[in-house]
Coordinates of C-alpha atoms in Angstrom, one line a residue:
M1 CA 14.9 -35.3 -58.2
K2 CA 15.2 -39.4 -59.5
S3 CA 18.0 -41.9 -58.7
I4 CA 19.8 -45.0 -60.0
Y5 CA 21.5 -48.3 -58.5
S6 CA 22.4 -51.0 -60.2
L7 CA 25.1 -54.0 -60.9
V8 CA 25.7 -55.1 -64.0
L9 CA 27.5 -58.1 -64.8
G10 CA 25.3 -60.2 -67.2
G11 CA 22.0 -62.3 -66.9
S12 CA 18.9 -61.3 -65.7
V13 CA 17.6 -57.6 -64.1
V14 CA 15.3 -56.4 -61.6
W15 CA 14.8 -52.9 -61.2
L16 CA 14.3 -50.5 -58.3
F17 CA 13.4 -46.6 -58.8
V18 CA 13.3 -43.5 -57.2
A19 CA 12.1 -40.1 -57.4
C20 CA 14.2 -37.8 -55.4
D21 CA 13.1 -34.4 -54.3
Q22 CA 16.0 -32.0 -55.4
Q23 CA 15.2 -29.9 -51.8
T24 CA 15.7 -33.2 -49.6
S25 CA 19.0 -33.7 -47.4
Q26 CA 22.2 -33.0 -48.5
R27 CA 24.2 -36.2 -48.2
S28 CA 26.9 -37.8 -50.6
G29 CA 28.0 -41.5 -50.6
D30 CA 27.3 -44.9 -51.1
F31 CA 25.9 -47.7 -48.7
V32 CA 26.9 -49.3 -45.9
S33 CA 26.4 -51.9 -43.1
Q34 CA 24.5 -49.9 -40.1
P35 CA 26.7 -47.7 -38.1
D36 CA 28.1 -48.4 -34.9
P37 CA 28.6 -45.3 -32.9
T38 CA 31.6 -47.0 -31.5
A39 CA 33.4 -47.2 -34.4
G40 CA 36.0 -44.8 -36.0
P41 CA 35.2 -42.8 -38.8
V42 CA 33.7 -45.3 -41.8
E43 CA 35.6 -44.4 -45.4
Q44 CA 32.7 -42.9 -48.0
G45 CA 32.0 -45.5 -50.9
S46 CA 30.1 -48.2 -52.1
Q47 CA 30.5 -51.4 -48.9
I48 CA 29.2 -54.8 -48.7
R49 CA 28.3 -56.9 -46.1
S50 CA 28.1 -60.8 -47.7
K51 CA 25.9 -63.0 -44.9
P52 CA 25.2 -66.3 -46.6
G53 CA 22.6 -66.7 -49.1
Y54 CA 22.5 -62.8 -49.4
K55 CA 24.3 -61.6 -52.1
V56 CA 22.6 -58.8 -53.9
M57 CA 23.8 -55.2 -54.0
I58 CA 22.5 -51.9 -55.8
S59 CA 24.7 -51.9 -58.6
E60 CA 23.9 -48.6 -60.3
F61 CA 21.0 -45.6 -59.7
L62 CA 19.8 -42.4 -61.3
A63 CA 19.3 -39.1 -58.9
V64 CA 18.4 -36.1 -62.1
N65 CA 16.0 -38.6 -64.2
D66 CA 15.2 -36.0 -66.9
S67 CA 15.1 -38.2 -69.9
I68 CA 16.8 -41.9 -69.4
T69 CA 14.4 -44.2 -68.3
Q70 CA 10.2 -43.5 -67.9
D71 CA 8.2 -46.3 -66.2
G72 CA 5.0 -47.5 -66.3
Q73 CA 2.7 -44.8 -66.2
G74 CA 5.1 -42.5 -68.7
Q75 CA 7.0 -40.4 -65.7
F76 CA 10.8 -40.4 -65.5
S77 CA 11.1 -41.4 -62.2
D78 CA 14.6 -41.6 -60.6
W79 CA 15.3 -45.4 -60.6
I80 CA 17.4 -48.1 -57.8
E81 CA 18.6 -51.4 -59.7
L82 CA 19.6 -54.5 -57.7
Y83 CA 21.7 -57.2 -59.1
N84 CA 21.9 -61.0 -57.8
Y85 CA 25.9 -61.8 -58.2
G86 CA 25.3 -65.1 -56.4
E87 CA 24.8 -68.2 -58.0
E88 CA 20.8 -69.1 -56.2
A89 CA 17.7 -67.5 -56.6
V90 CA 17.1 -64.7 -54.0
N91 CA 13.7 -64.1 -52.4
L92 CA 13.2 -60.4 -51.7
A93 CA 10.1 -60.8 -49.5
G94 CA 10.8 -59.0 -46.9
F95 CA 14.4 -56.5 -48.0
S96 CA 13.9 -53.1 -47.9
L97 CA 15.4 -50.4 -49.2
T98 CA 15.6 -47.2 -47.2
D99 CA 17.5 -43.4 -47.1
D100 CA 18.2 -44.0 -44.0
A101 CA 20.7 -45.1 -42.3
L102 CA 19.2 -45.3 -38.4
N103 CA 15.6 -46.7 -40.4
S104 CA 16.3 -50.0 -42.5
S105 CA 13.5 -51.4 -43.1
K106 CA 12.2 -47.3 -44.6
W107 CA 10.6 -49.4 -47.8
R108 CA 9.9 -53.7 -48.0
F109 CA 9.8 -55.5 -50.8
P110 CA 6.8 -57.3 -51.6
E111 CA 7.2 -61.3 -52.3
R112 CA 9.7 -61.3 -55.5
L113 CA 12.0 -63.6 -56.7
L114 CA 15.5 -62.3 -58.4
P115 CA 17.4 -65.3 -59.8
A116 CA 20.6 -65.7 -60.0
G117 CA 23.0 -63.4 -62.2
D118 CA 19.4 -61.2 -63.2
F119 CA 18.7 -58.0 -62.2
L120 CA 15.6 -56.0 -61.0
V121 CA 14.9 -52.1 -61.3
V122 CA 13.1 -50.3 -58.7
F123 CA 11.2 -46.7 -59.6
A124 CA 12.4 -44.1 -56.3
S125 CA 8.8 -41.8 -57.0
G126 CA 7.8 -42.5 -53.6
E127 CA 4.5 -44.0 -54.2
G128 CA 5.5 -47.2 -52.6
G129 CA 3.4 -50.1 -53.9
E130 CA 3.7 -52.2 -57.4
T131 CA 2.1 -50.6 -60.2
L132 CA 1.8 -52.0 -63.8
G133 CA 4.1 -54.7 -62.4
E134 CA 7.1 -52.0 -61.8
L135 CA 8.0 -51.4 -57.9
H136 CA 7.7 -48.3 -56.4
C137 CA 9.4 -47.4 -53.6
S138 CA 8.0 -44.7 -51.2
F139 CA 11.0 -42.2 -50.9
R140 CA 12.4 -39.7 -53.4
L141 CA 16.2 -39.9 -54.6
A142 CA 18.1 -36.3 -53.6
S143 CA 20.3 -34.7 -56.3
D144 CA 22.9 -33.4 -53.8
G145 CA 23.8 -37.1 -52.0
E146 CA 22.2 -39.0 -49.3
F147 CA 22.4 -42.0 -47.4
L148 CA 21.2 -45.6 -49.6
G149 CA 21.2 -49.2 -48.3
L150 CA 20.0 -52.3 -49.0
A151 CA 19.1 -54.4 -45.8
T152 CA 17.5 -58.2 -45.5
P153 CA 14.5 -58.6 -43.3
D154 CA 16.1 -58.8 -40.1
G155 CA 17.6 -55.3 -40.7
V156 CA 21.3 -56.1 -41.8
F157 CA 22.7 -53.7 -44.4
I158 CA 24.1 -55.6 -46.9
H159 CA 24.9 -53.2 -49.4
Q160 CA 24.8 -48.9 -49.2
Y161 CA 26.3 -46.3 -50.2
E162 CA 28.0 -43.9 -46.9
P163 CA 27.8 -41.8 -45.5
T164 CA 26.0 -40.4 -48.5
Y165 CA 26.8 -40.8 -52.2
P166 CA 28.0 -38.0 -54.8
K167 CA 26.2 -35.2 -56.0
Q168 CA 24.1 -36.1 -59.0
R169 CA 24.0 -35.3 -62.1
T170 CA 21.5 -34.7 -65.2
D171 CA 20.9 -38.6 -66.9
L172 CA 24.4 -39.4 -65.5
S173 CA 24.0 -43.1 -63.2
Y174 CA 26.1 -43.4 -60.8
G175 CA 27.0 -47.1 -59.6
I176 CA 29.8 -50.2 -60.0
G177 CA 31.7 -50.5 -63.2
S178 CA 31.9 -53.3 -65.4
E179 CA 35.7 -53.9 -64.4
W180 CA 34.1 -55.3 -60.7
E181 CA 34.0 -59.1 -60.1
P182 CA 32.9 -60.7 -56.7
G183 CA 35.4 -61.0 -54.0
Q184 CA 36.8 -57.5 -54.9
M185 CA 35.7 -54.3 -53.0
P186 CA 32.9 -52.1 -55.0
I187 CA 34.6 -48.4 -53.9
D188 CA 37.7 -49.2 -56.2
F189 CA 35.4 -49.2 -59.3
E190 CA 32.5 -47.2 -58.0
G191 CA 31.7 -44.1 -59.8
Y192 CA 29.8 -42.5 -62.6
L193 CA 28.8 -44.6 -65.4
V194 CA 29.9 -43.8 -68.9
T195 CA 26.3 -44.4 -70.6
S196 CA 22.8 -45.3 -68.1
T197 CA 22.1 -49.4 -68.5
P198 CA 19.2 -50.0 -65.9
G199 CA 18.3 -53.8 -66.2
R200 CA 21.5 -54.6 -67.8
R201 CA 25.1 -54.7 -67.8
N202 CA 26.5 -51.9 -66.3
D203 CA 29.4 -49.5 -68.1
A204 CA 32.4 -48.5 -67.5
F205 CA 33.3 -46.3 -64.5
V206 CA 34.4 -43.0 -65.2
L207 CA 36.1 -40.4 -62.4
G208 CA 33.8 -38.0 -63.1
H209 CA 32.4 -35.3 -65.6
V210 CA 33.9 -32.5 -67.5
E211 CA 32.2 -29.7 -67.4
P212 CA 30.4 -27.8 -70.6
V213 CA 32.5 -25.8 -73.1
E214 CA 31.4 -22.2 -72.6
F215 CA 31.1 -20.0 -75.8
S216 CA 32.4 -16.1 -75.4
H217 CA 29.4 -15.3 -77.7
S218 CA 25.9 -16.9 -77.6
R219 CA 24.5 -17.7 -80.9
G220 CA 23.0 -15.5 -83.0
A221 CA 23.1 -12.8 -86.1
Y222 CA 26.3 -10.1 -85.8
G223 CA 27.0 -7.1 -87.3
D224 CA 30.7 -7.5 -87.3
R225 CA 33.4 -10.2 -87.6
F226 CA 34.9 -11.1 -84.4
D227 CA 37.0 -14.0 -82.6
L228 CA 35.6 -16.8 -80.8
E229 CA 36.6 -18.0 -77.4
L230 CA 35.9 -21.7 -75.5
S231 CA 36.6 -22.7 -72.3
T232 CA 35.8 -25.0 -69.9
K233 CA 36.0 -24.9 -66.6
T234 CA 37.5 -28.5 -66.2
S235 CA 41.3 -28.4 -65.4
G236 CA 43.0 -30.5 -67.3
S237 CA 40.8 -31.2 -70.1
E238 CA 41.2 -30.4 -74.0
I239 CA 38.3 -28.8 -76.5
Y240 CA 38.0 -30.3 -79.5
Y241 CA 35.3 -28.6 -82.4
T242 CA 34.3 -28.6 -85.7
T243 CA 32.4 -25.9 -88.4
D244 CA 31.1 -27.9 -90.5
G245 CA 28.4 -29.6 -88.6
S246 CA 30.0 -32.8 -88.2
H247 CA 30.4 -34.3 -84.4
P248 CA 33.4 -33.1 -82.5
D249 CA 35.8 -35.5 -81.2
I250 CA 39.8 -36.7 -80.9
N251 CA 39.9 -37.9 -84.7
S252 CA 36.9 -35.2 -86.3
G253 CA 37.3 -32.3 -85.1
R254 CA 40.0 -29.5 -84.8
L255 CA 42.2 -29.3 -81.2
Y256 CA 41.4 -25.3 -79.8
E257 CA 44.7 -23.8 -79.6
G258 CA 43.0 -20.4 -79.5
P259 CA 40.3 -18.1 -80.8
I260 CA 38.4 -18.5 -84.0
P261 CA 38.0 -16.0 -86.6
V262 CA 34.1 -15.6 -87.7
N263 CA 34.2 -13.5 -90.8
D264 CA 31.0 -15.0 -92.0
D265 CA 27.8 -17.4 -91.2
T266 CA 29.4 -20.4 -89.4
V267 CA 28.2 -23.3 -87.1
V268 CA 31.0 -24.3 -83.7
R269 CA 30.3 -27.4 -82.8
A270 CA 32.6 -28.2 -79.3
R271 CA 32.9 -30.8 -76.5
A272 CA 35.6 -30.6 -74.1
I273 CA 37.6 -34.0 -73.3
K274 CA 39.6 -35.8 -70.1
S275 CA 41.4 -39.2 -69.9
Q276 CA 38.9 -41.3 -67.3
F277 CA 36.2 -38.4 -67.3
R278 CA 33.1 -38.2 -69.2
S279 CA 33.3 -36.1 -71.9
S280 CA 31.1 -32.6 -72.3
R281 CA 27.8 -32.6 -74.2
I282 CA 28.3 -31.5 -77.7
K283 CA 27.1 -27.4 -77.5
T284 CA 26.7 -25.9 -80.9
A285 CA 25.8 -22.8 -81.8
T286 CA 25.6 -20.5 -85.3
F287 CA 26.3 -17.1 -85.6
L288 CA 25.1 -14.9 -88.5
L289 CA 26.8 -12.3 -90.3
P290 CA 24.6 -10.6 -93.0
D291 CA 26.3 -7.7 -93.4
S292 CA 29.6 -9.5 -94.3
G293 CA 29.1 -9.4 -98.0
I294 CA 30.1 -13.0 -98.8
A295 CA 26.7 -14.5 -100.6
N296 CA 25.4 -17.4 -98.4
N297 CA 24.2 -20.5 -100.8
G298 CA 23.9 -18.2 -103.6
Q299 CA 21.9 -15.6 -101.5
Q300 CA 21.4 -13.2 -99.0
W301 CA 19.9 -12.8 -95.5
D302 CA 16.6 -10.2 -95.2
M303 CA 17.0 -9.5 -92.0
D304 CA 14.5 -6.5 -92.2
L305 CA 11.6 -9.3 -92.3
E306 CA 12.7 -9.8 -88.8
L307 CA 11.8 -13.4 -89.1
S308 CA 13.0 -16.1 -86.8
I309 CA 15.9 -18.9 -87.8
V310 CA 16.1 -22.0 -87.5
S311 CA 18.8 -23.5 -87.7
L312 CA 20.1 -27.3 -88.1
S313 CA 23.6 -28.6 -87.8
L314 CA 24.7 -32.2 -89.0
P315 CA 27.3 -33.6 -90.0
P316 CA 27.3 -33.3 -94.1
I317 CA 27.6 -37.3 -95.0
E318 CA 24.2 -37.6 -92.9
F319 CA 22.7 -34.9 -94.6
R320 CA 23.1 -35.8 -98.2
E321 CA 22.0 -39.4 -97.3
A322 CA 18.5 -37.8 -96.4
Y323 CA 18.1 -35.3 -99.1
V324 CA 19.1 -38.2 -101.3
N325 CA 16.5 -40.6 -99.7
S326 CA 13.3 -38.0 -98.6
E327 CA 11.0 -40.5 -99.9
L328 CA 11.7 -42.8 -97.6
N329 CA 9.2 -42.8 -94.0
G330 CA 10.6 -44.0 -90.4
R331 CA 12.4 -43.8 -87.8
E332 CA 15.6 -45.2 -89.9
S333 CA 15.2 -41.9 -92.0
E334 CA 16.0 -39.8 -89.3
Q335 CA 19.1 -37.8 -88.3
L336 CA 20.6 -36.4 -85.3
A337 CA 20.7 -33.2 -85.3
S338 CA 21.2 -29.8 -83.6
I339 CA 18.0 -27.9 -83.7
E340 CA 18.6 -23.7 -82.2
W341 CA 15.8 -21.0 -82.3
I342 CA 17.2 -17.8 -82.8
D343 CA 14.7 -15.1 -82.3
L344 CA 15.5 -11.7 -84.0
A345 CA 12.9 -10.1 -82.5
G346 CA 12.3 -10.9 -79.3
G347 CA 15.9 -11.8 -78.6
K348 CA 14.8 -15.2 -77.7
K349 CA 17.2 -17.8 -78.6
W350 CA 17.9 -21.9 -77.6
A351 CA 19.1 -25.4 -78.7
E352 CA 18.5 -28.4 -78.5
N353 CA 19.3 -32.4 -79.6
G354 CA 16.4 -34.0 -82.2
G355 CA 16.1 -36.3 -85.1
I356 CA 15.2 -34.6 -88.7
R357 CA 13.3 -36.2 -91.5
V358 CA 13.6 -34.1 -95.0
R359 CA 10.5 -35.2 -96.6
R360 CA 9.8 -34.2 -100.3
E361 CA 6.2 -33.2 -101.0
P362 CA 4.2 -34.8 -103.4
G363 CA 4.8 -34.0 -106.5
N364 CA 7.9 -32.9 -106.4
S365 CA 10.9 -34.2 -108.1
T366 CA 13.5 -35.8 -106.7
E367 CA 15.7 -32.6 -107.9
D368 CA 14.0 -30.1 -106.3
T369 CA 16.7 -28.4 -104.4
K370 CA 14.3 -27.5 -101.2
H371 CA 12.6 -30.0 -99.5
S372 CA 10.5 -30.0 -95.9
F373 CA 12.0 -31.6 -92.8
R374 CA 9.6 -32.9 -89.8
L375 CA 11.2 -32.5 -86.4
Y376 CA 11.8 -34.9 -83.6
F377 CA 12.1 -34.7 -80.2
R378 CA 12.9 -38.5 -78.7
D379 CA 14.9 -39.5 -75.9
Q380 CA 17.2 -41.5 -78.2
Y381 CA 18.0 -37.5 -78.9
G382 CA 18.0 -35.1 -76.3
P383 CA 14.8 -34.6 -74.4
P384 CA 11.7 -36.4 -74.8
R385 CA 9.9 -32.8 -75.4
L386 CA 10.7 -29.9 -76.6
K387 CA 9.6 -27.7 -73.5
K388 CA 9.2 -24.6 -75.8
S389 CA 6.2 -22.3 -76.4
L390 CA 6.4 -21.5 -80.3
F391 CA 3.5 -19.8 -81.5
G392 CA 1.5 -17.1 -78.6
A393 CA -1.2 -17.2 -76.4
G394 CA -2.8 -20.1 -75.8
S395 CA -0.5 -22.8 -78.0
A396 CA 0.9 -25.5 -76.3
S397 CA 3.7 -25.7 -74.1
A398 CA 5.9 -28.6 -75.3
Y399 CA 6.6 -30.6 -79.0
N400 CA 7.8 -33.9 -79.6
R401 CA 7.2 -33.2 -83.0
L402 CA 7.1 -30.4 -85.6
A403 CA 7.3 -29.8 -89.8
L404 CA 9.3 -27.5 -91.5
R405 CA 7.1 -26.9 -94.6
A406 CA 9.0 -25.3 -98.1
V407 CA 7.7 -22.2 -99.3
K408 CA 7.8 -22.5 -102.7
T409 CA 5.5 -20.1 -103.7
A410 CA 4.5 -17.1 -101.2
G411 CA 1.4 -16.8 -102.3
D412 CA -0.2 -20.3 -101.7
S413 CA 1.7 -20.1 -98.5
I414 CA 0.2 -17.1 -96.7
W415 CA -3.0 -18.3 -98.7
N416 CA -2.7 -21.5 -96.2
R417 CA -1.2 -20.0 -93.3
I418 CA -4.9 -17.5 -93.4
C419 CA -7.2 -20.7 -93.8
H420 CA -5.7 -22.6 -90.7
D421 CA -5.4 -19.0 -88.5
L422 CA -9.2 -18.4 -89.9
M423 CA -10.0 -22.0 -87.8
G424 CA -8.7 -19.9 -85.0
A425 CA -10.4 -17.7 -85.6
V426 CA -13.9 -19.7 -84.7
R427 CA -12.9 -21.1 -82.3
Q428 CA -12.0 -24.9 -83.8
P429 CA -9.0 -26.6 -83.7
Y430 CA -6.1 -25.8 -85.5
L431 CA -2.3 -26.1 -86.6
R432 CA -0.7 -23.0 -85.1
G433 CA 2.5 -22.1 -87.2
R434 CA 4.8 -19.4 -88.2
F435 CA 7.3 -18.0 -90.5
C436 CA 10.6 -18.3 -91.0
H437 CA 14.1 -19.2 -92.1
V438 CA 16.3 -21.9 -92.1
S439 CA 19.5 -22.8 -92.1
I440 CA 21.8 -25.5 -92.6
N441 CA 25.1 -26.2 -91.3
A442 CA 25.7 -21.6 -90.9
Q443 CA 23.8 -22.6 -95.0
F444 CA 20.9 -20.4 -96.1
W445 CA 17.9 -22.5 -97.4
G446 CA 15.6 -20.4 -97.8
L447 CA 12.0 -19.0 -96.2
Y448 CA 9.9 -22.0 -94.7
E449 CA 7.0 -22.6 -92.4
L450 CA 6.8 -23.8 -88.6
T451 CA 4.0 -25.6 -87.9
E452 CA 2.2 -28.0 -85.7
R453 CA 1.8 -31.3 -86.6
P454 CA -1.4 -33.7 -85.9
G455 CA -0.1 -36.8 -83.1
L456 CA -1.0 -37.6 -79.7
G457 CA 0.7 -35.3 -78.0
F458 CA -1.4 -32.6 -80.3
A459 CA -4.5 -34.1 -79.2
A460 CA -3.7 -34.8 -75.2
A461 CA -2.4 -30.9 -75.6
Y462 CA -5.9 -29.4 -77.0
F463 CA -8.3 -31.9 -75.9
D464 CA -9.2 -33.0 -72.8
G465 CA -7.0 -36.7 -71.9
K466 CA -4.6 -38.6 -72.0
P467 CA -2.6 -39.1 -75.5
S468 CA -3.1 -42.9 -75.2
D469 CA -7.3 -41.7 -75.2
F470 CA -7.1 -40.6 -79.1
D471 CA -8.4 -41.5 -82.4
L472 CA -6.5 -39.3 -84.8
I473 CA -7.9 -39.9 -88.7
G474 CA -6.8 -39.1 -91.5
K475 CA -7.4 -38.5 -95.4
T476 CA -4.9 -41.3 -97.3
S477 CA -3.1 -40.1 -100.8
E478 CA -4.7 -43.0 -102.4
N479 CA -7.5 -45.7 -101.7
N480 CA -6.4 -48.2 -99.8
S481 CA -6.9 -52.3 -100.5
D482 CA -9.9 -52.3 -99.2
G483 CA -11.4 -49.0 -101.2
A484 CA -11.2 -46.6 -97.4
W485 CA -11.0 -43.1 -98.2
Y486 CA -8.9 -42.8 -95.4
R487 CA -6.5 -44.3 -92.6
V488 CA -5.8 -44.4 -88.9
I489 CA -3.0 -41.6 -87.9
E490 CA -3.1 -42.9 -84.0
G491 CA -5.4 -45.0 -82.5
Q492 CA -7.9 -47.2 -84.0
S493 CA -11.0 -46.3 -86.3
D494 CA -14.1 -48.1 -84.7
A495 CA -15.3 -45.1 -83.5
W496 CA -14.7 -43.7 -86.3
Q497 CA -16.6 -46.3 -88.3
R498 CA -19.5 -46.5 -86.0
M499 CA -19.7 -42.8 -86.8
L500 CA -19.5 -42.9 -90.5
A501 CA -22.6 -46.0 -90.2
E502 CA -24.5 -43.2 -88.0
V503 CA -24.2 -40.0 -90.1
K504 CA -25.6 -42.7 -92.9
G505 CA -28.8 -42.8 -91.1
R506 CA -28.9 -39.4 -90.4
G507 CA -27.3 -39.7 -87.0
F508 CA -25.0 -37.2 -85.3
G509 CA -24.0 -38.3 -82.4
M510 CA -20.5 -38.7 -83.1
L511 CA -19.9 -35.6 -85.0
E512 CA -19.6 -32.2 -83.7
V513 CA -21.5 -30.4 -86.9
D514 CA -20.7 -26.6 -85.7
N515 CA -17.2 -28.0 -85.9
F516 CA -17.9 -29.4 -89.1
I517 CA -19.4 -27.0 -90.2
S518 CA -17.2 -24.5 -90.3
F519 CA -14.4 -27.2 -91.2
M520 CA -16.1 -27.3 -94.7
L521 CA -16.7 -23.9 -95.3
L522 CA -12.7 -23.2 -95.0
A523 CA -12.2 -26.3 -97.1
S524 CA -14.2 -25.5 -99.6
F525 CA -11.6 -23.0 -100.5
R526 CA -9.4 -24.7 -101.7
E527 CA -8.2 -24.7 -105.3
G528 CA -10.5 -27.1 -107.5
G529 CA -13.0 -27.4 -104.8
A530 CA -13.8 -31.0 -106.0
S531 CA -11.3 -33.1 -103.5
F532 CA -9.1 -33.1 -100.8
D533 CA -5.1 -33.4 -101.7
I534 CA -3.2 -35.9 -99.8
G535 CA -3.4 -35.1 -95.7
D536 CA -6.0 -32.1 -95.9
W537 CA -7.5 -33.2 -93.2
V538 CA -7.2 -34.6 -89.8
A539 CA -10.7 -36.4 -87.4
I540 CA -10.0 -36.5 -83.7
R541 CA -11.7 -38.2 -80.8
N542 CA -11.3 -39.0 -77.0
R543 CA -12.1 -42.7 -77.1
E544 CA -13.2 -41.8 -73.5
G545 CA -15.1 -39.0 -73.8
T546 CA -18.7 -37.7 -75.1
Q547 CA -17.7 -35.6 -77.7
G548 CA -18.1 -36.4 -81.2
F549 CA -15.2 -36.4 -84.0
R550 CA -13.7 -33.2 -84.4
W551 CA -12.1 -32.0 -88.1
M552 CA -9.1 -29.7 -88.9
L553 CA -7.1 -28.9 -92.0
G554 CA -4.5 -31.2 -92.1
N555 CA -0.6 -30.3 -92.6
R556 CA -1.4 -30.1 -96.8
R557 CA -4.1 -27.0 -96.7
P558 CA -6.4 -26.4 -98.9
V559 CA -4.6 -23.8 -101.4
A560 CA -6.7 -21.7 -103.6
G561 CA -6.6 -20.1 -107.0
A562 CA -5.0 -17.1 -107.8
G563 CA -8.6 -15.4 -108.3
D564 CA -9.6 -16.2 -104.8
R565 CA -6.0 -15.1 -103.1
E566 CA -6.4 -11.4 -105.2
Q567 CA -10.1 -11.4 -103.8

């Protein structure tokens, strides 16, 4: 488990990251001064014991960090944030952080100056020391609560949470709210924070969080109409919901006052809200009634195919904007959406938030009503990776990007899939995929192919190495300004250019020849036989390894002619 402690009142920032073990002691509370065995009961909460020249406190911490902030090594370590609320800089050398009230010097700071009004973040990874310019303390924070304190070089606690901080929640930070000012008791402004702000001014504090909305029926296909009931375990809260894909809140949602009739294909998005509490996360569920007799977007579900269903839900106005601007690229063209998976054959069902981008395939007109989609999993939307196995044995177990390719002509799409699977059959790298139905805001959108997309995450999943070690080169849609017939997808082009020079001199040290032969045999099946389409191939190499470039068919696979497909 990981934890964050920080106080934010403008100025610079110092961070402390602490990685916490879910099985460590279950103490809950805030920092207090060194315990006095002769003293009476201590009030639980954040306590400051001022000492001349030492106006530093733990302002915020996150004990269960799944997706909020990564350290320099790409890990979601817990973290602790310090804030200098004084008027003078403080040299932290010899100061210490600890999760043991009887051991004030458990982890000592190295030489580090904390300017007035600045923050410092320390990762609680348990590693201890300094890595890539970041401080890592030697202990981890407990999700169920424990003591946490900041002590001076002579062992006197100047800020501590005692006897323990409260039980912590995933990606929900705890600390001192933005309303606090020096001279006031921190405990009066202590609580869960509306948003985590490591290294920045804290957000307002809340008294707690609202438990998730529970649905009486799980997402999926149903044979009969039913009434959907919503509930939450947090008393005094209100539930708001929508049925058009919009984000539910007090202004855009409907107040839940009784069961919701589900008479045809319906998407329900709901959240629970309570004053001075952090609202629950939005829960989304799509319900399909293929036997309702009601046409969906002019079509009917073909459940006999037993294809899995990918359901996308997002506000209609945002979806229309993305669809109209389908030629745009970049993150600014992405829209936050709920992405659901409904496996009619195997029964697997799940939902995650992600970004979607509408992708108009080259050659398709803007009037075309069926475009492809790209799916992105980033920490700004939710989990930074989709931790699901989607393509059977031997496939990756996590993804940060996927593609939903629109099936326009079934024969071509099936042939494309055959070409990819043949690459896999001869033990060469290939993009895995499967056919599925797509629903958008409970509207049937047709047959699609869900596929992997080449990228650094893909390379690290199937080849030895870290994501940053790889070069990915692909076919460009047209010649670059310098006449190049390729483009750098990720990484660098130095090794690629050396490989081209070697091949011209009949050297093949940087080219995996067996792989290239398999690739060319399958690429020859494409229609026309003369040149690659856009994105028709990708070459991958680990810069730190000894192997050469390995080639594979890209997202725009070769398409055979009708005669070849008959054969």
